[in-house]
PDB file of C-alpha atoms in Angstrom:
ATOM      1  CA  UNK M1453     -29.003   8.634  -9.621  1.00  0.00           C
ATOM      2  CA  UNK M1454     -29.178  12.835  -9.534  1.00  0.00           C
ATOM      3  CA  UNK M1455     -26.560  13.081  -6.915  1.00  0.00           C
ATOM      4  CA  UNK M1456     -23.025  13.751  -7.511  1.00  0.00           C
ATOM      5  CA  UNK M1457     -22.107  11.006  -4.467  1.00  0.00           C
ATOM      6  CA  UNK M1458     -24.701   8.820  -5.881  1.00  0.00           C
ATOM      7  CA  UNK M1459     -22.044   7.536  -8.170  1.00  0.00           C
ATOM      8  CA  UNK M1460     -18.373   9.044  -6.666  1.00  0.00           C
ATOM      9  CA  UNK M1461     -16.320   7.788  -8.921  1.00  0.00           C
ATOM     10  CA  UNK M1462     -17.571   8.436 -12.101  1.00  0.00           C
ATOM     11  CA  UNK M1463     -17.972  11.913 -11.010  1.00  0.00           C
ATOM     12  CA  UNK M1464     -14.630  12.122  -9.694  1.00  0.00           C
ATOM     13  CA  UNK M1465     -12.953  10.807 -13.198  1.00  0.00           C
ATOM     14  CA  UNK M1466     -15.553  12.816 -15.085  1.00  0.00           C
ATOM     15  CA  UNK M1467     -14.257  16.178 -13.522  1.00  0.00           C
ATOM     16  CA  UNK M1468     -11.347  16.456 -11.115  1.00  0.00           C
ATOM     17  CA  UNK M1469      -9.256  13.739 -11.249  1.00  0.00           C
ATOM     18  CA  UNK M1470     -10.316  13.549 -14.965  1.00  0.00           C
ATOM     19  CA  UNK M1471      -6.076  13.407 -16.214  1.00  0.00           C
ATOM     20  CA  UNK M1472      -6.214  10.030 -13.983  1.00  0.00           C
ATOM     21  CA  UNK M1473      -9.019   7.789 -16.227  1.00  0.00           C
ATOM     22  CA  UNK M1474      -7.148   5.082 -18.103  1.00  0.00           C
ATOM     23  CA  UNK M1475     -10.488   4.273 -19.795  1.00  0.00           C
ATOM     24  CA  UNK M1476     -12.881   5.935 -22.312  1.00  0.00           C
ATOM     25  CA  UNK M1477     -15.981   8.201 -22.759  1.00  0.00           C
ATOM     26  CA  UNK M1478     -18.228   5.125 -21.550  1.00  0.00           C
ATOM     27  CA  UNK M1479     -15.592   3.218 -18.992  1.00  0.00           C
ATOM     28  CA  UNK M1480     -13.620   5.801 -16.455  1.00  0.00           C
ATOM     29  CA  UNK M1481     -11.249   3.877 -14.402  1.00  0.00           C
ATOM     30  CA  UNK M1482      -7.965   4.622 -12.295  1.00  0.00           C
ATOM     31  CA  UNK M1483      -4.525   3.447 -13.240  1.00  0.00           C
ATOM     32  CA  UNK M1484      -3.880  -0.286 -11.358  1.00  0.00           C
ATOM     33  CA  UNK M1485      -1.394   0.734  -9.115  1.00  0.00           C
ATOM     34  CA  UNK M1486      -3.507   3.648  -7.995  1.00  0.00           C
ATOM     35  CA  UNK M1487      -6.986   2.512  -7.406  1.00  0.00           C
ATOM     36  CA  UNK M1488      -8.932  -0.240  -8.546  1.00  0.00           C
ATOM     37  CA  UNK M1489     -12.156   1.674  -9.200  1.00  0.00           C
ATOM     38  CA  UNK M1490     -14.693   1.827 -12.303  1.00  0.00           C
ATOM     39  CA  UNK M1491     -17.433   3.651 -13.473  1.00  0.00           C
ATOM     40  CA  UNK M1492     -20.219   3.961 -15.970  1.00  0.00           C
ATOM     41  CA  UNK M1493     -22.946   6.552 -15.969  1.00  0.00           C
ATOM     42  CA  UNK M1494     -25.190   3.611 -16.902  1.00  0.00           C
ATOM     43  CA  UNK M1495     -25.433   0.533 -16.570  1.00  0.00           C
ATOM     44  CA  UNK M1496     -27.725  -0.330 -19.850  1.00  0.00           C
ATOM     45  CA  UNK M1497     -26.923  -2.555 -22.484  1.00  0.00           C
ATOM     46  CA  UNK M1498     -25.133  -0.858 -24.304  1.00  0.00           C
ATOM     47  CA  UNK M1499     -22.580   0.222 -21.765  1.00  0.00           C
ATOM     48  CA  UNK M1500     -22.001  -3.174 -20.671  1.00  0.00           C
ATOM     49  CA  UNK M1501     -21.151  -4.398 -23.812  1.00  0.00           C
ATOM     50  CA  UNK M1502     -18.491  -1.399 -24.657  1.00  0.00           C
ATOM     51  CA  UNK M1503     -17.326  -2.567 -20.655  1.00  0.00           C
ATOM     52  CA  UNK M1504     -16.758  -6.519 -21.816  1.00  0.00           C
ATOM     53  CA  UNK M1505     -14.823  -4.811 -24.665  1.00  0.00           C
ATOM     54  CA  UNK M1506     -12.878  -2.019 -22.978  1.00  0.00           C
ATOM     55  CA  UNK M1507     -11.672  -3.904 -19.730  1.00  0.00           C
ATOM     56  CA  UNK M1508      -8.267  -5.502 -19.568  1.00  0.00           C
ATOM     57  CA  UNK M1509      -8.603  -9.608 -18.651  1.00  0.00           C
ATOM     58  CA  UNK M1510      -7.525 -10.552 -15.190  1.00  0.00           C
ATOM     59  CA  UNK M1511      -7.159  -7.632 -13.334  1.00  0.00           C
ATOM     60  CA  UNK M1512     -10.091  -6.486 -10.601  1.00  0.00           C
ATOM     61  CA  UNK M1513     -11.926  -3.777 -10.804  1.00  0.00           C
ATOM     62  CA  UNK M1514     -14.605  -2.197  -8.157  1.00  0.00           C
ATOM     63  CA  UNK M1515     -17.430  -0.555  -8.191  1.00  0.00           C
ATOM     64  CA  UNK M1516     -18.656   2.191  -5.409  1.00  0.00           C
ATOM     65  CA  UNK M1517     -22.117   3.806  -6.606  1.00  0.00           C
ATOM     66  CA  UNK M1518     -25.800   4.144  -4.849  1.00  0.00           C
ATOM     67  CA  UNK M1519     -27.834   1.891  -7.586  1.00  0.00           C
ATOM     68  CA  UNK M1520     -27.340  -2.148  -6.933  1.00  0.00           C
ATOM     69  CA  UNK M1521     -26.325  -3.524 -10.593  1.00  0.00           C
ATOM     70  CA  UNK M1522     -26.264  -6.748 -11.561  1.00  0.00           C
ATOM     71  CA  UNK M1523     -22.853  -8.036 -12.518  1.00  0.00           C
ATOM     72  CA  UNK M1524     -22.916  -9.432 -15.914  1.00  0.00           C
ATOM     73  CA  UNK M1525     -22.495 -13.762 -16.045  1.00  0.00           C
ATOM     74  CA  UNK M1526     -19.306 -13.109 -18.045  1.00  0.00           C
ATOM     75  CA  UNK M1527     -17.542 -11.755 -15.641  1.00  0.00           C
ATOM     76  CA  UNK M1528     -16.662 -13.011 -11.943  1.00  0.00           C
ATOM     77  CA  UNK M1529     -18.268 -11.518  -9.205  1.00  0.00           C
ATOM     78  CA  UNK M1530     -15.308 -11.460  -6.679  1.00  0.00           C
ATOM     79  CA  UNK M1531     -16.939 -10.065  -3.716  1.00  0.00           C
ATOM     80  CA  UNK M1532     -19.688  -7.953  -2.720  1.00  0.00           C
ATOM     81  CA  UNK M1533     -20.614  -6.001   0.597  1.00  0.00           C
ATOM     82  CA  UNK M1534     -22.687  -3.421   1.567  1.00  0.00           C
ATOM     83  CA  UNK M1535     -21.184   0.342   2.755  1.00  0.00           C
ATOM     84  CA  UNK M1536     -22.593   3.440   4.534  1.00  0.00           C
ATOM     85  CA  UNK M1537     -21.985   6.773   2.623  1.00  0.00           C
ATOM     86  CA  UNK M1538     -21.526   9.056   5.368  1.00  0.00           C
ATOM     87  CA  UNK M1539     -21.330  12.817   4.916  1.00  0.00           C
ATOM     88  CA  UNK M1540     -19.698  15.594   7.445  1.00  0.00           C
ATOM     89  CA  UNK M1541     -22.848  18.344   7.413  1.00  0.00           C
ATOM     90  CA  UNK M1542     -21.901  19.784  11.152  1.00  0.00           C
ATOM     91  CA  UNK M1543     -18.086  19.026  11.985  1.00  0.00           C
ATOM     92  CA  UNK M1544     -17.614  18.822  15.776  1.00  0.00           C
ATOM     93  CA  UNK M1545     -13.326  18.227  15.962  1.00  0.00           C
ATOM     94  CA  UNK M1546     -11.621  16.928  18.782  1.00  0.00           C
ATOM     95  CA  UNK M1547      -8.912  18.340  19.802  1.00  0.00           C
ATOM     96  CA  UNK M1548      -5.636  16.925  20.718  1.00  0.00           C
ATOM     97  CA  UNK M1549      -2.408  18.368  22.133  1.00  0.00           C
ATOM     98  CA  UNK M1550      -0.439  14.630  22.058  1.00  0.00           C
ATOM     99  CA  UNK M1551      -1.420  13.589  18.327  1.00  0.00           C
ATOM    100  CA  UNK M1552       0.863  15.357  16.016  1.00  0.00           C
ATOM    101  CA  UNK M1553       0.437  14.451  12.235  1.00  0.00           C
ATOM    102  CA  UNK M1554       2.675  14.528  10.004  1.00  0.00           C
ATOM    103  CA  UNK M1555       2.631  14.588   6.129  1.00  0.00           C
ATOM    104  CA  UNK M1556       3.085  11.318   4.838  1.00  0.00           C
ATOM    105  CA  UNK M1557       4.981  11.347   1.201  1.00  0.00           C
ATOM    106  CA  UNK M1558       6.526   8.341  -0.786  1.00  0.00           C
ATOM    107  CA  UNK M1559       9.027   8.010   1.553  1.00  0.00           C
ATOM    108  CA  UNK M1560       6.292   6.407   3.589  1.00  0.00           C
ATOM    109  CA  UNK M1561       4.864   4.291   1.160  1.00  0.00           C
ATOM    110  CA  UNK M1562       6.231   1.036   2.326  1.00  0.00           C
ATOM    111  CA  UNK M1563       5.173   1.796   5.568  1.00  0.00           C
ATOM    112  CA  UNK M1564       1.885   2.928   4.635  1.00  0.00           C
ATOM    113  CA  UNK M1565       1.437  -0.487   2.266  1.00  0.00           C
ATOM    114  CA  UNK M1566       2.449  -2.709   5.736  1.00  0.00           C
ATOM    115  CA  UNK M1567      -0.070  -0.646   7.454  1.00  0.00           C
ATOM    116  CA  UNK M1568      -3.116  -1.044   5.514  1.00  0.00           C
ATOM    117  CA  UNK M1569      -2.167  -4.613   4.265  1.00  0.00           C
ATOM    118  CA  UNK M1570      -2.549  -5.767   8.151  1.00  0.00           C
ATOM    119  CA  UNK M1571      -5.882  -3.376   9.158  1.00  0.00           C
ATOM    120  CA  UNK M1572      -7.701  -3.605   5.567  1.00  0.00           C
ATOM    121  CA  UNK M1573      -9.140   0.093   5.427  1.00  0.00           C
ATOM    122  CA  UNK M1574      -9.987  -0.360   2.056  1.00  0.00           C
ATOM    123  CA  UNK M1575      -7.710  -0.964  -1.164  1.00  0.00           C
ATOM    124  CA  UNK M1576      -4.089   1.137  -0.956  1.00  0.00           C
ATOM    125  CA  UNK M1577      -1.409   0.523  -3.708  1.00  0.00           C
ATOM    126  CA  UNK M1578       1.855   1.448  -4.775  1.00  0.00           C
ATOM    127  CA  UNK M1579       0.750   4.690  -5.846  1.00  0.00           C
ATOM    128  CA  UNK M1580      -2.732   5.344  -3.768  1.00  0.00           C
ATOM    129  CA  UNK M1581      -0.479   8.101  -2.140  1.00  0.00           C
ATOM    130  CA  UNK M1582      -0.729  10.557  -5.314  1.00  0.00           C
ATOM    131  CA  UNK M1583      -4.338  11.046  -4.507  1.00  0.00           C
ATOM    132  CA  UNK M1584      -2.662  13.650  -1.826  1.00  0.00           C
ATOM    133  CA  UNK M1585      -2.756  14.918   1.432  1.00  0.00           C
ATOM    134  CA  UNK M1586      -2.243  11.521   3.484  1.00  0.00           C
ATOM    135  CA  UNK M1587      -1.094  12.409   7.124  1.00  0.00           C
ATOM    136  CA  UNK M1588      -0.079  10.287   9.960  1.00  0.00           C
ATOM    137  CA  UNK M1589       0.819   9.506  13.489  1.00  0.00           C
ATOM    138  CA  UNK M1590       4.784   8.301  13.668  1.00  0.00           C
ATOM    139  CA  UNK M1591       5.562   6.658  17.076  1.00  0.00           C
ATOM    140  CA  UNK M1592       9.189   6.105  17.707  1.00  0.00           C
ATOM    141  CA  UNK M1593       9.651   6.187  13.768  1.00  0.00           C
ATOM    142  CA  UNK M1594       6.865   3.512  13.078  1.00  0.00           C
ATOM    143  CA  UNK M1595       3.582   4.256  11.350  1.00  0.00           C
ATOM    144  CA  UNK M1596       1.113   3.817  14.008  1.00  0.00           C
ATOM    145  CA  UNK M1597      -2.220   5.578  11.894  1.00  0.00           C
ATOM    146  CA  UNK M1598      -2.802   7.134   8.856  1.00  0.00           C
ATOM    147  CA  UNK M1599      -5.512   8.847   7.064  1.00  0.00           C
ATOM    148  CA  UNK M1600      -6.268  10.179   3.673  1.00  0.00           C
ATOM    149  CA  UNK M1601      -8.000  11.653   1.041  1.00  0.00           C
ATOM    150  CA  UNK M1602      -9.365   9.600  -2.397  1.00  0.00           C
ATOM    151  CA  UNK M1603     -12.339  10.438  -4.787  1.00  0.00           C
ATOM    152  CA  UNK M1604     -12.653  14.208  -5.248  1.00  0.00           C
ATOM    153  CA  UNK M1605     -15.106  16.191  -7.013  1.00  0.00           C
ATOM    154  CA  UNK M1606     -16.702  19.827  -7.548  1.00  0.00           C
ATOM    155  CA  UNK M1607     -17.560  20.382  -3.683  1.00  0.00           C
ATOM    156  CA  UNK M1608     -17.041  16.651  -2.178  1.00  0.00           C
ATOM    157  CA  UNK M1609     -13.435  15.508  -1.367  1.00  0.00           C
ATOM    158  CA  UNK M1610     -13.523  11.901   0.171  1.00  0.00           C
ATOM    159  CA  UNK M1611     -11.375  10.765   3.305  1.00  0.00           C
ATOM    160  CA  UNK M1612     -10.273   6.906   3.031  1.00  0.00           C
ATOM    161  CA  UNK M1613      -7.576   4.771   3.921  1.00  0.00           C
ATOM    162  CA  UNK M1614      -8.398   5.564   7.707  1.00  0.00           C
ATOM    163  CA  UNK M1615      -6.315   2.641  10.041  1.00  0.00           C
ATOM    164  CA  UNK M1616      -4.472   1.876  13.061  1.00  0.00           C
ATOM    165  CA  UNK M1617      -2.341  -0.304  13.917  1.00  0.00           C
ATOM    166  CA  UNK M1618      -4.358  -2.346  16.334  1.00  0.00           C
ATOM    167  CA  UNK M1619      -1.625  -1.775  19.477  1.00  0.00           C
ATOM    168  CA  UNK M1620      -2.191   1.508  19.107  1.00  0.00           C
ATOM    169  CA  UNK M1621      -6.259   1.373  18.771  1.00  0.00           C
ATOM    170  CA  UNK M1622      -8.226   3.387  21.463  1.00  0.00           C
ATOM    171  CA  UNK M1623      -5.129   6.482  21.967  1.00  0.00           C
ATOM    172  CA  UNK M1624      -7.605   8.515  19.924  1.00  0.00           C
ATOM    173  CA  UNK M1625      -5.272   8.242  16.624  1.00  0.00           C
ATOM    174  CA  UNK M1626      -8.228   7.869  13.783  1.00  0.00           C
ATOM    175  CA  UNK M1627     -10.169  11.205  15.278  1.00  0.00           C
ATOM    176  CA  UNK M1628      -7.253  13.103  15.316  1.00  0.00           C
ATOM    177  CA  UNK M1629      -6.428  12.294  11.632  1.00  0.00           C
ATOM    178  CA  UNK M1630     -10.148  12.223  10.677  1.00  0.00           C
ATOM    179  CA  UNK M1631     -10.510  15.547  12.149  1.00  0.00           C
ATOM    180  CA  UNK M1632      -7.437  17.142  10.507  1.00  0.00           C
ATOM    181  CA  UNK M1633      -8.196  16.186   7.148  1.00  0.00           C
ATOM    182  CA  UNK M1634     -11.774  17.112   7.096  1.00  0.00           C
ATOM    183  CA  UNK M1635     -10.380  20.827   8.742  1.00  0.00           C
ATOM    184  CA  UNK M1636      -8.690  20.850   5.810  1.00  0.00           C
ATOM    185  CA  UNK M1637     -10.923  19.399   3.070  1.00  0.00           C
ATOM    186  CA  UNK M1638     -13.820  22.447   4.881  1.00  0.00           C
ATOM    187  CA  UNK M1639     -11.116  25.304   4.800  1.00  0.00           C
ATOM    188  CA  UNK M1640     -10.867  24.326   0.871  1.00  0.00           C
ATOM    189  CA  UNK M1641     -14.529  25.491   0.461  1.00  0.00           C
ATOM    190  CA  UNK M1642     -15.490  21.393   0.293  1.00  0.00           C
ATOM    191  CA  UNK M1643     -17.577  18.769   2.006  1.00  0.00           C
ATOM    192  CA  UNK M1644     -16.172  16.003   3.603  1.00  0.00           C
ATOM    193  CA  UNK M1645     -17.567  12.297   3.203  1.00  0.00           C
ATOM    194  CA  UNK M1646     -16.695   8.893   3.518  1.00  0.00           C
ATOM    195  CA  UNK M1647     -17.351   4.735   2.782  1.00  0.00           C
ATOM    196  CA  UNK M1648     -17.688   2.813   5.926  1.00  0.00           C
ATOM    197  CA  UNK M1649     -18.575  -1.132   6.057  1.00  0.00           C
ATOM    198  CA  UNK M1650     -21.736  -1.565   7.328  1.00  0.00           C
ATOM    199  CA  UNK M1651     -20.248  -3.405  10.142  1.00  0.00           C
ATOM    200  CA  UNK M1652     -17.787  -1.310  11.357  1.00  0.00           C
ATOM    201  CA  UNK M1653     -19.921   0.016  14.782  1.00  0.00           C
ATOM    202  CA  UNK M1654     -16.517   1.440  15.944  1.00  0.00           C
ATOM    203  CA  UNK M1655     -15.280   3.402  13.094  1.00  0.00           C
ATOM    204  CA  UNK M1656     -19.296   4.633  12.510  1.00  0.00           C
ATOM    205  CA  UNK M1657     -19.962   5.545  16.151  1.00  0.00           C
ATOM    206  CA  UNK M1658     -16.716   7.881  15.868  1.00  0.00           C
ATOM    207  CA  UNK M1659     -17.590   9.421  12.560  1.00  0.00           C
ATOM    208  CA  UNK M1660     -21.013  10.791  13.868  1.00  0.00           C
ATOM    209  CA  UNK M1661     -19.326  11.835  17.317  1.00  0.00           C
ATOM    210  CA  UNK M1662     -17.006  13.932  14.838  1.00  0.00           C
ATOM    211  CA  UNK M1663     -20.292  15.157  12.860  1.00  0.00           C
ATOM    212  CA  UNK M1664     -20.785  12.660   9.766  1.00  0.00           C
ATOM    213  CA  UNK M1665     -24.329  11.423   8.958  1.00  0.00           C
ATOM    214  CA  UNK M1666     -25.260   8.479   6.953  1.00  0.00           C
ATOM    215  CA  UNK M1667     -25.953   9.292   3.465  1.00  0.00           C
ATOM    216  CA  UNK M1668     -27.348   5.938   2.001  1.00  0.00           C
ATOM    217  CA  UNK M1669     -26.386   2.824   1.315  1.00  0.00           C
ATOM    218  CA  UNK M1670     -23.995   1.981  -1.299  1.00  0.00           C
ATOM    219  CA  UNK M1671     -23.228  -0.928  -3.524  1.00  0.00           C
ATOM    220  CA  UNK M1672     -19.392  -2.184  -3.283  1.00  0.00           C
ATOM    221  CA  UNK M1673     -18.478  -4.898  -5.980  1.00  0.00           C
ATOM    222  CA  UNK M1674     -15.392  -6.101  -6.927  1.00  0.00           C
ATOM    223  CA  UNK M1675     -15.612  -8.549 -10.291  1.00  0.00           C
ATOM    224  CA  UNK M1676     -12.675  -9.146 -13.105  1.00  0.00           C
ATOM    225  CA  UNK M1677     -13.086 -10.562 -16.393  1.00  0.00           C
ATOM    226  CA  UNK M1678     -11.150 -13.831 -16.750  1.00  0.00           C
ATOM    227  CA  UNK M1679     -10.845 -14.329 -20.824  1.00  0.00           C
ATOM    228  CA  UNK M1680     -11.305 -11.884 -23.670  1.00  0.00           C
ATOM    229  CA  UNK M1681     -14.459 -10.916 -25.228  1.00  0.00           C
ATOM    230  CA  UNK M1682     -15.522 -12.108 -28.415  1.00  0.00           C
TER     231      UNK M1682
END
């Protein structure tokens, strides 16, 4: 893996969300109630032995990174599923006069933990919302969309958490907050990208109309280690 979105999150905690990694030198992860993601910069021997040490028992932990790894027997595979890494090279915005985000703050959070809870965008805790700049679409003082940003690294800033609330689906919601925060992530002087299931025709057909491209395909794990290591 040479590039830096080959394996996001180990670049992101190696640089800058660096004050965020609850782990070590070998092990990066995110606090629990922030993000369940993990990283190595290898997956050798070695590192998966100082992993079986370092990681706390019972609690699940993902992995987001272009190689396919095996997960080791003494752990439990949880789930696994193949993404799309998409990447926004030529923005093309839409524009809308009716959408008006807002900022979404910690007032929101229990709104925003309803939200992604029912439409699954991807995992969202009590404190996902300190990764900044989540915006969303109130109607008549209810959450109706929301859209974020995640992983962020020297030139790359990743948009996530990207929902609806399915009564609202087709008003054009998702562009408008897709488009907004990758305006914003470009007028910072960085590139846009995203995770998308493989099966998600709807949300990937939009992301290209708004001028992502697919990347590669990426490995998405979730596994937890169920007694200590001896």
């Amino acid at each position: 893996m040479n590039h830096l979105l080959d394996n996001p999150v180990w670049e992101a905690l190696s640089t800058t969300q660096h004050a965020f990694n609850m782990g070590s030198a070998v092990v990066k992860f995110f606090p629990e109630d922030i993000a369940p993601f993990l990283a190595m910069a290898d997956w050798n021997a070695a590192a998966v032995n100082t992993l079986l040490q370092q990681i706390p028992v019972n609690r699940n932990f993902s992995i987001l990174m272009a190689e396919t790894v095996s997960i080791p027997p003494s752990l439990k595979l949880v789930f696994t599923i193949p993404l799309y890494q998409m990447v926004c090279n030529n923005f093309s915005p839409v524009t809308s006069q009716a959408h008006q985000p807002v900022e979404l703050t910690e007032q929101h959070v229990e709104q925003m933990l309803e939200l992604t809870a029912k439409t699954k965008p991807g995992p969202f805790f009590k404190r996902t919302y300190l990764f900044g700049n989540y915006i969303g679409i109130i109607h008549h003082n209810r959450l109706a969309a929301m859209a974020g940003e995640r992983l962020q690294m020297p030139g790359f800033t990743e948009i996530s958490a990207v929902c609806t609330e399915p009564e609202f689906l087709g008003k054009g919601y998702a562009a408008t907050l897709v488009c907004e925060a990758a305006a914003k992530i470009i007028g910072m002087g960085n590139t846009p990208f995203l995770h998308v299931r493989q099966d998600n025709v709807r949300a990937i057909a939009l992301y290209k109309k708004l001028g992502f491209t697919i990347r590669r395909n990426i490995f998405f794990a979730i596994f937890k280690k169920e007694a200590p290591f001896l």
